[in-house]
Amino acid sequence: MKAGIGVHSQYIIVGKDPTLLNDGERHFIKTVLDFFAGSDKLVPNNINGNFIPEVRMMEAESFYDRQAFIERIYALVYANVIAA
């Protein structure tokens, strides 16, 4: 994976043709995305609170930091899709 590939969530095109889905389908998708957005806000807290304090290796801490960062990007992407 190229460095920084996940930080460009604002470039994901959503809502290009809103007529492709009916209201029920849009509601269902937004409900599922809302669940994932909320869950992906909890994952970094879990990583920072439960995993990083247990690890004494700098490489592992760096991995967990990166994973927490990626989870925050996921939450941001879901929020952007929901808002579209």
mmCIF file with all atom_site columns, C-alpha atoms in Angstrom:
data_model
loop_
_atom_site.group_PDB
_atom_site.id
_atom_site.type_symbol
_atom_site.label_atom_id
_atom_site.label_alt_id
_atom_site.label_comp_id
_atom_site.label_asym_id
_atom_site.label_entity_id
_atom_site.label_seq_id
_atom_site.pdbx_PDB_ins_code
_atom_site.Cartn_x
_atom_site.Cartn_y
_atom_site.Cartn_z
_atom_site.occupancy
_atom_site.B_iso_or_equiv
_atom_site.pdbx_formal_charge
_atom_site.auth_seq_id
_atom_site.auth_comp_id
_atom_site.auth_asym_id
_atom_site.auth_atom_id
_atom_site.pdbx_PDB_model_num
ATOM 1  C CA . MET A 1 1  ? 0.000   0.000  0.000  1.00 0.00 ? 1  MET A CA 1
ATOM 2  C CA . LYS A 1 2  ? 1.358   3.407  -0.891 1.00 0.00 ? 2  LYS A CA 1
ATOM 3  C CA . ALA A 1 3  ? 1.851   5.756  2.040  1.00 0.00 ? 3  ALA A CA 1
ATOM 4  C CA . GLY A 1 4  ? -1.044  8.136  2.405  1.00 0.00 ? 4  GLY A CA 1
ATOM 5  C CA . ILE A 1 5  ? -3.405  6.290  0.088  1.00 0.00 ? 5  ILE A CA 1
ATOM 6  C CA . GLY A 1 6  ? -6.122  6.203  2.748  1.00 0.00 ? 6  GLY A CA 1
ATOM 7  C CA . VAL A 1 7  ? -6.068  9.892  3.637  1.00 0.00 ? 7  VAL A CA 1
ATOM 8  C CA . HIS A 1 8  ? -7.873  11.100 0.531  1.00 0.00 ? 8  HIS A CA 1
ATOM 9  C CA . SER A 1 9  ? -11.389 10.108 1.519  1.00 0.00 ? 9  SER A CA 1
ATOM 10 C CA . GLN A 1 10 ? -12.789 13.414 0.261  1.00 0.00 ? 10 GLN A CA 1
ATOM 11 C CA . TYR A 1 11 ? -12.076 12.260 -3.310 1.00 0.00 ? 11 TYR A CA 1
ATOM 12 C CA . ILE A 1 12 ? -14.483 9.328  -3.171 1.00 0.00 ? 12 ILE A CA 1
ATOM 13 C CA . ILE A 1 13 ? -17.411 10.163 -5.433 1.00 0.00 ? 13 ILE A CA 1
ATOM 14 C CA . VAL A 1 14 ? -20.748 9.331  -3.832 1.00 0.00 ? 14 VAL A CA 1
ATOM 15 C CA . GLY A 1 15 ? -24.289 10.177 -4.761 1.00 0.00 ? 15 GLY A CA 1
ATOM 16 C CA . LYS A 1 16 ? -23.536 10.456 -8.455 1.00 0.00 ? 16 LYS A CA 1
ATOM 17 C CA . ASP A 1 17 ? -27.009 9.295  -9.471 1.00 0.00 ? 17 ASP A CA 1
ATOM 18 C CA . PRO A 1 18 ? -29.491 9.313  -6.586 1.00 0.00 ? 18 PRO A CA 1
ATOM 19 C CA . THR A 1 19 ? -32.255 7.912  -8.806 1.00 0.00 ? 19 THR A CA 1
ATOM 20 C CA . LEU A 1 20 ? -30.592 4.477  -8.928 1.00 0.00 ? 20 LEU A CA 1
ATOM 21 C CA . LEU A 1 21 ? -31.875 3.640  -5.426 1.00 0.00 ? 21 LEU A CA 1
ATOM 22 C CA . ASN A 1 22 ? -35.340 4.041  -3.992 1.00 0.00 ? 22 ASN A CA 1
ATOM 23 C CA . ASP A 1 23 ? -35.928 5.674  -0.591 1.00 0.00 ? 23 ASP A CA 1
ATOM 24 C CA . GLY A 1 24 ? -36.041 2.352  1.255  1.00 0.00 ? 24 GLY A CA 1
ATOM 25 C CA . GLU A 1 25 ? -32.757 1.192  -0.255 1.00 0.00 ? 25 GLU A CA 1
ATOM 26 C CA . ARG A 1 26 ? -31.063 4.509  0.561  1.00 0.00 ? 26 ARG A CA 1
ATOM 27 C CA . HIS A 1 27 ? -32.358 4.330  4.137  1.00 0.00 ? 27 HIS A CA 1
ATOM 28 C CA . PHE A 1 28 ? -31.089 0.758  4.543  1.00 0.00 ? 28 PHE A CA 1
ATOM 29 C CA . ILE A 1 29 ? -27.621 1.591  3.187  1.00 0.00 ? 29 ILE A CA 1
ATOM 30 C CA . LYS A 1 30 ? -27.333 4.704  5.344  1.00 0.00 ? 30 LYS A CA 1
ATOM 31 C CA . THR A 1 31 ? -28.387 2.724  8.431  1.00 0.00 ? 31 THR A CA 1
ATOM 32 C CA . VAL A 1 32 ? -25.711 0.096  7.784  1.00 0.00 ? 32 VAL A CA 1
ATOM 33 C CA . LEU A 1 33 ? -23.073 2.759  7.098  1.00 0.00 ? 33 LEU A CA 1
ATOM 34 C CA . ASP A 1 34 ? -24.087 4.584  10.272 1.00 0.00 ? 34 ASP A CA 1
ATOM 35 C CA . PHE A 1 35 ? -23.456 1.390  12.237 1.00 0.00 ? 35 PHE A CA 1
ATOM 36 C CA . PHE A 1 36 ? -20.008 0.987  10.667 1.00 0.00 ? 36 PHE A CA 1
ATOM 37 C CA . ALA A 1 37 ? -19.156 4.651  11.221 1.00 0.00 ? 37 ALA A CA 1
ATOM 38 C CA . GLY A 1 38 ? -19.995 4.318  14.908 1.00 0.00 ? 38 GLY A CA 1
ATOM 39 C CA . SER A 1 39 ? -18.105 1.052  15.228 1.00 0.00 ? 39 SER A CA 1
ATOM 40 C CA . ASP A 1 40 ? -15.028 2.435  13.511 1.00 0.00 ? 40 ASP A CA 1
ATOM 41 C CA . LYS A 1 41 ? -14.965 5.262  16.034 1.00 0.00 ? 41 LYS A CA 1
ATOM 42 C CA . LEU A 1 42 ? -14.726 2.669  18.822 1.00 0.00 ? 42 LEU A CA 1
ATOM 43 C CA . VAL A 1 43 ? -11.909 0.619  17.295 1.00 0.00 ? 43 VAL A CA 1
ATOM 44 C CA . PRO A 1 44 ? -9.159  3.276  17.689 1.00 0.00 ? 44 PRO A CA 1
ATOM 45 C CA . ASN A 1 45 ? -10.186 3.760  21.313 1.00 0.00 ? 45 ASN A CA 1
ATOM 46 C CA . ASN A 1 46 ? -9.898  0.014  21.866 1.00 0.00 ? 46 ASN A CA 1
ATOM 47 C CA . ILE A 1 47 ? -6.501  -0.125 20.156 1.00 0.00 ? 47 ILE A CA 1
ATOM 48 C CA . ASN A 1 48 ? -5.160  2.825  22.143 1.00 0.00 ? 48 ASN A CA 1
ATOM 49 C CA . GLY A 1 49 ? -6.643  1.697  25.436 1.00 0.00 ? 49 GLY A CA 1
ATOM 50 C CA . ASN A 1 50 ? -6.120  -2.057 25.324 1.00 0.00 ? 50 ASN A CA 1
ATOM 51 C CA . PHE A 1 51 ? -3.435  -3.027 22.836 1.00 0.00 ? 51 PHE A CA 1
ATOM 52 C CA . ILE A 1 52 ? -0.798  -0.298 22.868 1.00 0.00 ? 52 ILE A CA 1
ATOM 53 C CA . PRO A 1 53 ? -0.353  -0.285 26.684 1.00 0.00 ? 53 PRO A CA 1
ATOM 54 C CA . GLU A 1 54 ? 0.315   -4.053 26.583 1.00 0.00 ? 54 GLU A CA 1
ATOM 55 C CA . VAL A 1 55 ? 3.051   -3.842 23.950 1.00 0.00 ? 55 VAL A CA 1
ATOM 56 C CA . ARG A 1 56 ? 6.662   -2.942 24.660 1.00 0.00 ? 56 ARG A CA 1
ATOM 57 C CA . MET A 1 57 ? 7.915   -3.079 21.064 1.00 0.00 ? 57 MET A CA 1
ATOM 58 C CA . MET A 1 58 ? 8.149   0.142  19.094 1.00 0.00 ? 58 MET A CA 1
ATOM 59 C CA . GLU A 1 59 ? 7.334   -1.670 15.822 1.00 0.00 ? 59 GLU A CA 1
ATOM 60 C CA . ALA A 1 60 ? 4.131   -3.113 17.249 1.00 0.00 ? 60 ALA A CA 1
ATOM 61 C CA . GLU A 1 61 ? 3.108   0.258  18.692 1.00 0.00 ? 61 GLU A CA 1
ATOM 62 C CA . SER A 1 62 ? 3.682   1.822  15.271 1.00 0.00 ? 62 SER A CA 1
ATOM 63 C CA . PHE A 1 63 ? 1.522   -0.863 13.661 1.00 0.00 ? 63 PHE A CA 1
ATOM 64 C CA . TYR A 1 64 ? -1.292  -0.245 16.146 1.00 0.00 ? 64 TYR A CA 1
ATOM 65 C CA . ASP A 1 65 ? -1.011  3.530  15.666 1.00 0.00 ? 65 ASP A CA 1
ATOM 66 C CA . ARG A 1 66 ? -1.314  3.074  11.908 1.00 0.00 ? 66 ARG A CA 1
ATOM 67 C CA . GLN A 1 67 ? -4.289  0.728  12.306 1.00 0.00 ? 67 GLN A CA 1
ATOM 68 C CA . ALA A 1 68 ? -6.047  3.241  14.571 1.00 0.00 ? 68 ALA A CA 1
ATOM 69 C CA . PHE A 1 69 ? -5.411  5.942  11.963 1.00 0.00 ? 69 PHE A CA 1
ATOM 70 C CA . ILE A 1 70 ? -6.889  3.759  9.202  1.00 0.00 ? 70 ILE A CA 1
ATOM 71 C CA . GLU A 1 71 ? -9.984  3.059  11.313 1.00 0.00 ? 71 GLU A CA 1
ATOM 72 C CA . ARG A 1 72 ? -10.496 6.815  11.723 1.00 0.00 ? 72 ARG A CA 1
ATOM 73 C CA . ILE A 1 73 ? -10.299 7.221  7.941  1.00 0.00 ? 73 ILE A CA 1
ATOM 74 C CA . TYR A 1 74 ? -12.959 4.512  7.537  1.00 0.00 ? 74 TYR A CA 1
ATOM 75 C CA . ALA A 1 75 ? -15.244 6.352  9.957  1.00 0.00 ? 75 ALA A CA 1
ATOM 76 C CA . LEU A 1 76 ? -14.698 9.576  8.018  1.00 0.00 ? 76 LEU A CA 1
ATOM 77 C CA . VAL A 1 77 ? -15.496 7.903  4.697  1.00 0.00 ? 77 VAL A CA 1
ATOM 78 C CA . TYR A 1 78 ? -18.697 6.378  6.093  1.00 0.00 ? 78 TYR A CA 1
ATOM 79 C CA . ALA A 1 79 ? -19.732 9.783  7.465  1.00 0.00 ? 79 ALA A CA 1
ATOM 80 C CA . ASN A 1 80 ? -19.105 11.393 4.060  1.00 0.00 ? 80 ASN A CA 1
ATOM 81 C CA . VAL A 1 81 ? -21.180 8.737  2.286  1.00 0.00 ? 81 VAL A CA 1
ATOM 82 C CA . ILE A 1 82 ? -24.014 9.133  4.793  1.00 0.00 ? 82 ILE A CA 1
ATOM 83 C CA . ALA A 1 83 ? -23.997 12.906 4.312  1.00 0.00 ? 83 ALA A CA 1
ATOM 84 C CA . ALA A 1 84 ? -24.093 12.602 0.501  1.00 0.00 ? 84 ALA A CA 1
#
